[in-house]
Amino acid sequence: MIGPSSTIGIIGGGQLGRMLAIAAAQLGYKCHIFDPGGHPPAADVAAYLTSAPFDDLAALDKFRDAVDVATYEFENLPVEPLARLGEKLRPGARSLAIAQDRATEKEFIERCGARVAPWRAVASLDDVHAATAELGTPIVLKTRRYGYDGKGQAWIGAEGDAETAWAAIGEEPAVAETGVDFVAEFSVILARWADGRHVFWDSPQNEHRDGILRRSTVPCTDVAAAQIADAREAALAIAEALGHVGVLTVEYFASPGGPLVNEIAPRVHNSGHWTIEGAVTSQFEQHIRAICDLPPGVTGLMRGRAIMDNLIGAEVERWPELVAERGAHVHLYGKDEARPGRKMGHVTRIRR
Ligand code: AMP
């Protein structure tokens, strides 16, 4: 057990790192953020900051020696340098390596017995044509690496042709994935301990616009709720196969034929932000508990319904009105520039 007053290293200094650091501080830990930026959002609430590129080996060695355990808050990190953190890294580099390449990820998910939408790996325009012929349209091309929040994605079908989509994703190695006519989207969020203990939260139903999460609502509507048991079983199989320690999120499409995995995130997730006020133990506290090997906290929904809305780009300018709203829990991430599509904060409302 890694006890309070130890130092937790967090690789990545975005809003997820910030909320992890706040939860860690509540339990008496100090946090050390490792991020290439000079003033990442998480550094405002952490004891220490290393400002260095993610592949700076000397900086990583110093960081390893300065922390008692280390974790990461996003998956677009070079995996090899992180091997230097050895056993201190939780979850391990395997969760990261699988989740950061969409083709590897889909193969892995299928090997775990879960289902994904029909897909092909593509590396050329010819491959894209072949995939379109085999799978039919609509199809979405997603770059294998470095895509998030709808970036690195382009549709083929009603809105565009193969050439345009292939050019739009920068002619990068990609997956071609059948467009799913889903009835809802939801996620399974679980935390797993090194000895196999695990807990689930209630699943949020998720609404996206332009590939970005806008709203998560708990509990799900009936149509998604009917698929949660199968989805949990698959998510746990994935967590076990990864040997995952900490929070793991699996995003699903509720399709007419059952749950299809969209993607996995080996970390706390935007669709779990409601747990800060809505659940007895938040995803952030639970992640800290799991990586420090403290006992699991209770995950239940405290009461009623939780609705979490992201504040994207200029929407953050609504903060005066939101902080004045009775019962609205406002979270601002301390980012200086409200660029379009940038997650600036979120607000959670708990309704009876
Ligand atoms: P992703 O970046 O893969 O999580 O995709 C972001 C969002 O785009 C998803 O949450 C869906 O709303 C939409 N999307 C992605 N892939 C598909 C698909 N194969 N079929 C339908 N919608 C999709």
Coordinates of C-alpha atoms and ligand atoms in Angstrom, one line a residue:
M1 CA 0.0 0.0 0.0
I2 CA 1.4 3.4 -0.9
G3 CA 0.3 5.6 1.9
P4 CA -0.6 9.3 2.2
S5 CA 2.3 11.8 2.0
S6 CA 3.8 9.7 -0.8
T7 CA 4.2 11.3 -4.2
I8 CA 2.2 10.3 -7.2
G9 CA 3.6 11.0 -10.6
I10 CA 1.1 12.0 -13.3
I11 CA 2.2 11.9 -17.0
G12 CA 0.2 14.5 -18.8
G13 CA -1.0 17.8 -17.3
G14 CA -4.4 18.3 -18.8
Q15 CA -7.7 18.5 -17.1
L16 CA -7.7 14.8 -16.3
G17 CA -4.4 15.1 -14.5
R18 CA -5.7 18.2 -12.7
M19 CA -8.8 16.3 -11.4
L20 CA -6.6 13.3 -10.4
A21 CA -4.3 15.6 -8.5
I22 CA -7.2 17.2 -6.7
A23 CA -8.5 13.8 -5.6
A24 CA -5.0 12.7 -4.6
A25 CA -4.5 15.8 -2.5
Q26 CA -7.8 15.0 -0.6
L27 CA -6.2 11.7 0.4
G28 CA -3.0 13.4 1.5
Y29 CA -0.8 12.6 -1.4
K30 CA 1.4 15.0 -3.3
C31 CA 1.5 15.0 -7.1
H32 CA 4.3 15.5 -9.6
I33 CA 3.2 16.4 -13.1
F34 CA 5.3 15.5 -16.1
D35 CA 4.2 17.5 -19.2
P36 CA 6.0 19.2 -22.1
G37 CA 4.0 22.5 -21.5
G38 CA 5.2 25.3 -19.2
H39 CA 1.9 25.8 -17.4
P40 CA -0.3 22.8 -17.9
P41 CA -3.7 22.9 -16.1
A42 CA -2.7 20.1 -13.6
A43 CA 0.3 22.1 -12.4
D44 CA -1.9 24.7 -10.8
V45 CA -3.0 22.1 -8.2
A46 CA 0.1 19.9 -7.9
A47 CA 3.3 20.1 -5.7
Y48 CA 5.8 19.5 -8.5
L49 CA 6.1 20.0 -12.2
T50 CA 8.7 18.5 -14.6
S51 CA 8.4 20.4 -17.9
A52 CA 10.1 18.2 -20.5
P53 CA 9.2 16.3 -23.7
F54 CA 7.6 12.8 -23.0
D55 CA 10.7 11.1 -24.5
D56 CA 13.3 13.0 -22.5
L57 CA 15.0 10.0 -20.9
A58 CA 17.1 11.9 -18.4
A59 CA 14.0 13.8 -17.2
L60 CA 12.0 10.5 -17.0
D61 CA 14.7 8.9 -14.9
K62 CA 14.7 11.8 -12.4
F63 CA 10.9 11.7 -12.4
R64 CA 10.9 8.0 -11.6
D65 CA 13.3 8.5 -8.7
A66 CA 11.2 11.4 -7.3
V67 CA 7.8 9.5 -7.3
D68 CA 6.4 6.5 -5.4
V69 CA 4.0 5.5 -8.2
A70 CA 3.3 6.9 -11.6
T71 CA 0.3 7.0 -13.9
Y72 CA -0.8 8.6 -17.1
E73 CA -3.8 10.7 -18.0
F74 CA -3.8 10.4 -21.8
E75 CA -2.7 7.8 -24.2
N76 CA -0.9 9.6 -27.0
L77 CA 2.5 9.0 -25.3
P78 CA 5.6 7.3 -26.7
V79 CA 5.5 3.9 -25.0
E80 CA 9.2 2.9 -25.2
P81 CA 10.6 5.7 -23.0
L82 CA 8.0 4.9 -20.3
A83 CA 9.6 1.4 -19.8
R84 CA 12.1 3.3 -17.7
L85 CA 9.4 3.8 -15.1
G86 CA 9.2 0.0 -14.7
E87 CA 7.0 -1.4 -11.9
K88 CA 6.2 2.1 -10.8
L89 CA 3.9 2.7 -13.8
R90 CA 0.3 1.9 -13.2
P91 CA -1.5 1.0 -15.4
G92 CA 1.4 -0.6 -17.2
A93 CA 2.7 0.3 -20.6
R94 CA 0.7 -2.6 -22.2
S95 CA -2.6 -0.8 -21.7
L96 CA -1.1 2.2 -23.3
A97 CA 0.4 0.4 -26.3
I98 CA -2.9 -1.4 -27.1
A99 CA -5.1 1.6 -26.7
Q100 CA -3.1 4.0 -28.8
D101 CA -3.3 2.2 -32.1
R102 CA -6.8 1.7 -33.3
A103 CA -6.0 -1.5 -35.3
T104 CA -4.1 -3.2 -32.5
E105 CA -6.9 -2.1 -30.2
K106 CA -9.6 -3.6 -32.3
E107 CA -7.8 -6.9 -32.8
F108 CA -7.2 -7.1 -29.1
I109 CA -10.9 -6.3 -28.3
E110 CA -12.0 -9.1 -30.7
R111 CA -9.5 -11.5 -29.1
C112 CA -11.1 -10.8 -25.7
G113 CA -14.5 -11.9 -27.2
A114 CA -16.0 -8.5 -27.5
R115 CA -17.5 -7.1 -30.7
V116 CA -16.6 -4.1 -32.7
A117 CA -18.1 -2.7 -36.0
P118 CA -16.8 -4.5 -39.1
W119 CA -13.4 -2.9 -40.0
R120 CA -10.3 -3.2 -42.1
A121 CA -6.8 -1.8 -41.6
V122 CA -5.9 0.5 -44.6
A123 CA -2.5 1.9 -45.7
S124 CA -3.2 3.2 -49.2
L125 CA -6.0 4.5 -51.3
D126 CA -6.3 1.1 -53.0
D127 CA -6.9 -0.4 -49.5
V128 CA -9.6 2.2 -48.9
H129 CA -11.4 1.3 -52.1
A130 CA -11.1 -2.4 -51.3
A131 CA -12.5 -1.8 -47.8
T132 CA -15.4 0.2 -49.2
A133 CA -16.2 -2.6 -51.7
E134 CA -16.2 -5.2 -48.9
L135 CA -17.9 -3.3 -46.1
G136 CA -20.2 -1.0 -48.1
T137 CA -20.9 2.6 -47.0
P138 CA -21.1 4.6 -44.9
I139 CA -17.6 4.1 -43.6
V140 CA -15.5 6.2 -41.3
L141 CA -11.7 6.4 -41.8
K142 CA -9.8 6.9 -38.5
T143 CA -6.0 7.3 -38.3
R144 CA -4.5 4.5 -36.3
R145 CA -2.7 6.9 -34.1
Y146 CA -3.0 10.3 -32.5
G147 CA -6.7 10.7 -33.1
Y148 CA -9.0 12.1 -30.4
D149 CA -12.2 14.1 -30.1
G150 CA -13.1 13.3 -33.8
K151 CA -9.7 14.5 -35.1
G152 CA -8.1 12.3 -37.8
Q153 CA -11.5 11.1 -38.9
A154 CA -13.3 11.4 -42.2
W155 CA -16.5 9.8 -43.5
I156 CA -17.1 8.0 -46.9
G157 CA -20.7 7.7 -48.0
A158 CA -23.4 10.3 -48.3
E159 CA -21.0 13.2 -47.4
G160 CA -17.8 12.3 -49.2
D161 CA -15.9 10.0 -51.5
A162 CA -12.9 7.8 -50.8
E163 CA -10.3 10.1 -52.3
T164 CA -11.4 13.1 -50.3
A165 CA -11.6 11.2 -47.0
W166 CA -8.1 9.6 -47.6
A167 CA -6.7 13.0 -48.2
A168 CA -8.5 14.5 -45.2
I169 CA -6.9 12.1 -42.8
G170 CA -3.5 12.9 -44.3
E171 CA -3.0 9.6 -46.1
E172 CA -2.0 8.1 -42.8
P173 CA -2.3 4.4 -41.9
A174 CA -5.9 4.0 -40.7
V175 CA -8.8 1.8 -39.9
A176 CA -11.9 1.8 -42.2
E177 CA -14.8 1.2 -40.0
T178 CA -18.5 0.6 -40.8
G179 CA -20.8 3.4 -39.8
V180 CA -22.9 2.1 -37.0
D181 CA -26.6 3.0 -36.9
F182 CA -26.6 3.1 -33.2
V183 CA -29.6 3.7 -30.9
A184 CA -27.4 5.2 -28.2
E185 CA -23.8 5.5 -27.0
F186 CA -22.8 4.6 -23.5
S187 CA -19.6 3.8 -21.6
V188 CA -18.5 1.2 -19.1
I189 CA -16.2 2.7 -16.5
L190 CA -14.5 0.3 -14.1
A191 CA -11.5 0.3 -11.8
R192 CA -9.4 -2.7 -11.3
W193 CA -6.8 -3.6 -8.6
A194 CA -3.6 -5.6 -9.2
D195 CA -5.1 -8.6 -7.4
G196 CA -8.1 -8.6 -9.7
R197 CA -10.7 -6.8 -7.5
H198 CA -12.8 -4.5 -9.6
V199 CA -15.8 -2.1 -9.4
F200 CA -18.1 -0.6 -12.0
W201 CA -19.9 2.7 -11.9
D202 CA -23.4 3.1 -13.3
S203 CA -22.9 3.5 -17.1
P204 CA -23.4 7.0 -18.5
Q205 CA -25.2 7.5 -21.8
N206 CA -23.2 9.8 -24.0
E207 CA -24.1 12.3 -26.6
H208 CA -21.4 13.5 -29.1
R209 CA -21.4 16.4 -31.6
D210 CA -18.7 16.7 -34.2
G211 CA -16.9 13.8 -32.6
I212 CA -16.7 15.5 -29.2
L213 CA -18.5 14.4 -26.1
R214 CA -21.2 17.0 -25.2
R215 CA -23.3 15.4 -22.5
S216 CA -23.3 12.3 -20.3
T217 CA -26.4 11.3 -18.4
V218 CA -26.7 8.7 -15.6
P219 CA -28.6 6.4 -15.5
C220 CA -28.9 5.4 -19.2
T221 CA -32.2 5.2 -21.0
D222 CA -33.7 1.7 -21.2
V223 CA -32.4 0.9 -24.6
A224 CA -28.8 1.3 -23.6
A225 CA -29.4 -0.1 -20.1
A226 CA -30.5 -3.4 -21.6
Q227 CA -27.0 -3.9 -23.0
I228 CA -25.0 -2.9 -19.9
A229 CA -24.6 -6.4 -18.5
D230 CA -23.0 -7.8 -21.7
A231 CA -20.9 -4.6 -22.1
R232 CA -19.6 -5.0 -18.5
E233 CA -18.6 -8.6 -19.1
A234 CA -16.7 -7.6 -22.2
A235 CA -15.0 -4.6 -20.5
L236 CA -13.9 -6.7 -17.6
A237 CA -12.4 -9.3 -20.0
I238 CA -10.5 -6.5 -21.6
A239 CA -9.2 -5.2 -18.3
E240 CA -8.1 -8.6 -17.2
A241 CA -6.4 -9.4 -20.5
L242 CA -4.5 -6.1 -20.2
G243 CA -3.6 -6.8 -16.5
H244 CA -4.9 -3.3 -16.1
V245 CA -4.5 -1.4 -12.8
G246 CA -6.6 1.7 -12.3
V247 CA -9.6 3.1 -14.1
L248 CA -10.4 1.7 -17.6
T249 CA -13.2 3.1 -19.8
V250 CA -14.8 1.3 -22.7
E251 CA -17.0 3.3 -25.0
Y252 CA -19.9 1.5 -26.7
F253 CA -22.4 1.8 -29.4
A254 CA -25.8 0.3 -28.4
S255 CA -26.6 -1.2 -31.8
P256 CA -29.8 -3.1 -32.6
G257 CA -27.7 -6.3 -32.5
G258 CA -26.1 -5.6 -29.1
P259 CA -23.2 -3.6 -27.7
L260 CA -20.3 -2.8 -30.0
V261 CA -17.0 -1.4 -28.6
N262 CA -16.1 1.9 -30.2
E263 CA -12.8 2.4 -28.3
I264 CA -11.0 1.9 -25.0
A265 CA -9.3 4.5 -22.9
P266 CA -6.9 3.1 -20.3
R267 CA -7.6 6.0 -17.9
V268 CA -10.2 8.2 -16.3
H269 CA -12.6 9.5 -18.9
N270 CA -14.7 12.6 -19.7
S271 CA -17.9 10.4 -19.5
G272 CA -17.0 9.7 -15.8
H273 CA -16.8 13.3 -14.7
W274 CA -20.3 13.0 -13.2
T275 CA -18.9 10.7 -10.5
I276 CA -17.3 13.7 -8.7
E277 CA -20.6 14.8 -7.3
G278 CA -22.9 11.9 -8.5
A279 CA -21.1 8.9 -7.0
V280 CA -19.9 8.1 -3.5
T281 CA -16.4 7.7 -4.9
S282 CA -15.3 9.5 -8.0
Q283 CA -13.4 8.0 -10.8
F284 CA -10.4 10.2 -9.9
E285 CA -10.3 9.1 -6.3
Q286 CA -10.8 5.5 -7.3
H287 CA -7.9 5.6 -9.7
I288 CA -5.7 6.9 -7.0
R289 CA -7.0 4.2 -4.6
A290 CA -6.3 1.4 -7.2
I291 CA -2.8 2.5 -8.2
C292 CA -1.8 3.0 -4.5
D293 CA -3.5 -0.3 -3.5
L294 CA -5.9 1.3 -1.0
P295 CA -9.3 -0.5 -0.6
P296 CA -11.9 0.2 -3.3
G297 CA -14.4 3.0 -2.6
V298 CA -18.2 2.6 -3.0
T299 CA -19.2 3.5 -6.6
G300 CA -23.0 3.9 -6.3
L301 CA -25.0 6.8 -7.7
M302 CA -25.9 8.9 -4.7
R303 CA -29.4 9.9 -5.8
G304 CA -31.6 10.7 -8.8
R305 CA -29.9 11.5 -12.1
A306 CA -26.6 13.1 -12.9
I307 CA -26.2 15.2 -16.1
M308 CA -22.7 16.4 -17.1
D309 CA -22.3 19.0 -19.8
N310 CA -19.0 19.9 -21.3
L311 CA -18.0 23.5 -21.8
I312 CA -16.3 23.6 -25.2
G313 CA -14.5 26.6 -26.6
A314 CA -16.3 29.9 -26.1
E315 CA -19.1 28.2 -24.0
V316 CA -16.8 28.7 -21.0
E317 CA -17.8 32.4 -21.2
R318 CA -21.1 31.3 -19.7
W319 CA -19.4 30.7 -16.4
P320 CA -20.9 33.7 -14.5
E321 CA -24.4 32.5 -15.2
L322 CA -23.4 28.9 -14.3
V323 CA -21.8 29.7 -11.0
A324 CA -24.9 31.6 -10.1
E325 CA -27.1 28.6 -10.9
R326 CA -28.4 26.8 -7.8
G327 CA -27.0 23.3 -7.5
A328 CA -24.9 23.4 -10.6
H329 CA -21.4 22.1 -10.0
V330 CA -19.0 24.1 -12.2
H331 CA -15.5 22.9 -13.0
L332 CA -13.1 25.2 -14.9
Y333 CA -9.8 23.7 -16.1
G334 CA -7.8 26.9 -16.0
K335 CA -6.9 26.9 -19.7
D336 CA -6.0 30.3 -21.0
E337 CA -7.2 30.2 -24.6
A338 CA -10.8 29.1 -25.4
R339 CA -10.0 27.6 -28.9
P340 CA -13.0 26.1 -30.8
G341 CA -13.3 22.4 -29.9
R342 CA -11.2 22.7 -26.7
K343 CA -12.5 21.3 -23.5
M344 CA -12.5 24.3 -21.1
G345 CA -14.6 22.9 -18.3
H346 CA -17.8 21.0 -17.4
V347 CA -20.9 21.4 -15.3
T348 CA -22.7 18.6 -13.5
R349 CA -26.3 18.8 -12.3
I350 CA -27.8 16.2 -10.0
R351 CA -31.6 15.9 -10.3
R352 CA -34.0 14.0 -8.1
Ligands
AMP1 P1 -14.2 8.3 -31.6 O1 -13.1 9.4 -31.7 O2 -13.8 7.0 -32.3 O3 -14.6 8.0 -30.2 O4 -15.5 8.8 -32.3 C1 -16.2 10.0 -31.8 C2 -17.6 9.9 -32.1 O5 -17.9 9.8 -33.5 C3 -18.3 8.6 -31.5 O6 -18.6 8.7 -30.2 C4 -19.5 8.5 -32.4 O7 -20.5 9.5 -32.0 C5 -19.0 8.9 -33.8 N1 -18.5 7.7 -34.5 C6 -17.3 7.2 -34.4 N2 -17.2 6.0 -35.1 C7 -18.4 5.8 -35.6 C8 -19.0 4.7 -36.3 N3 -18.3 3.6 -36.7 N4 -20.3 4.7 -36.6 C9 -21.1 5.8 -36.1 N5 -20.6 6.8 -35.4 C10 -19.3 6.8 -35.1

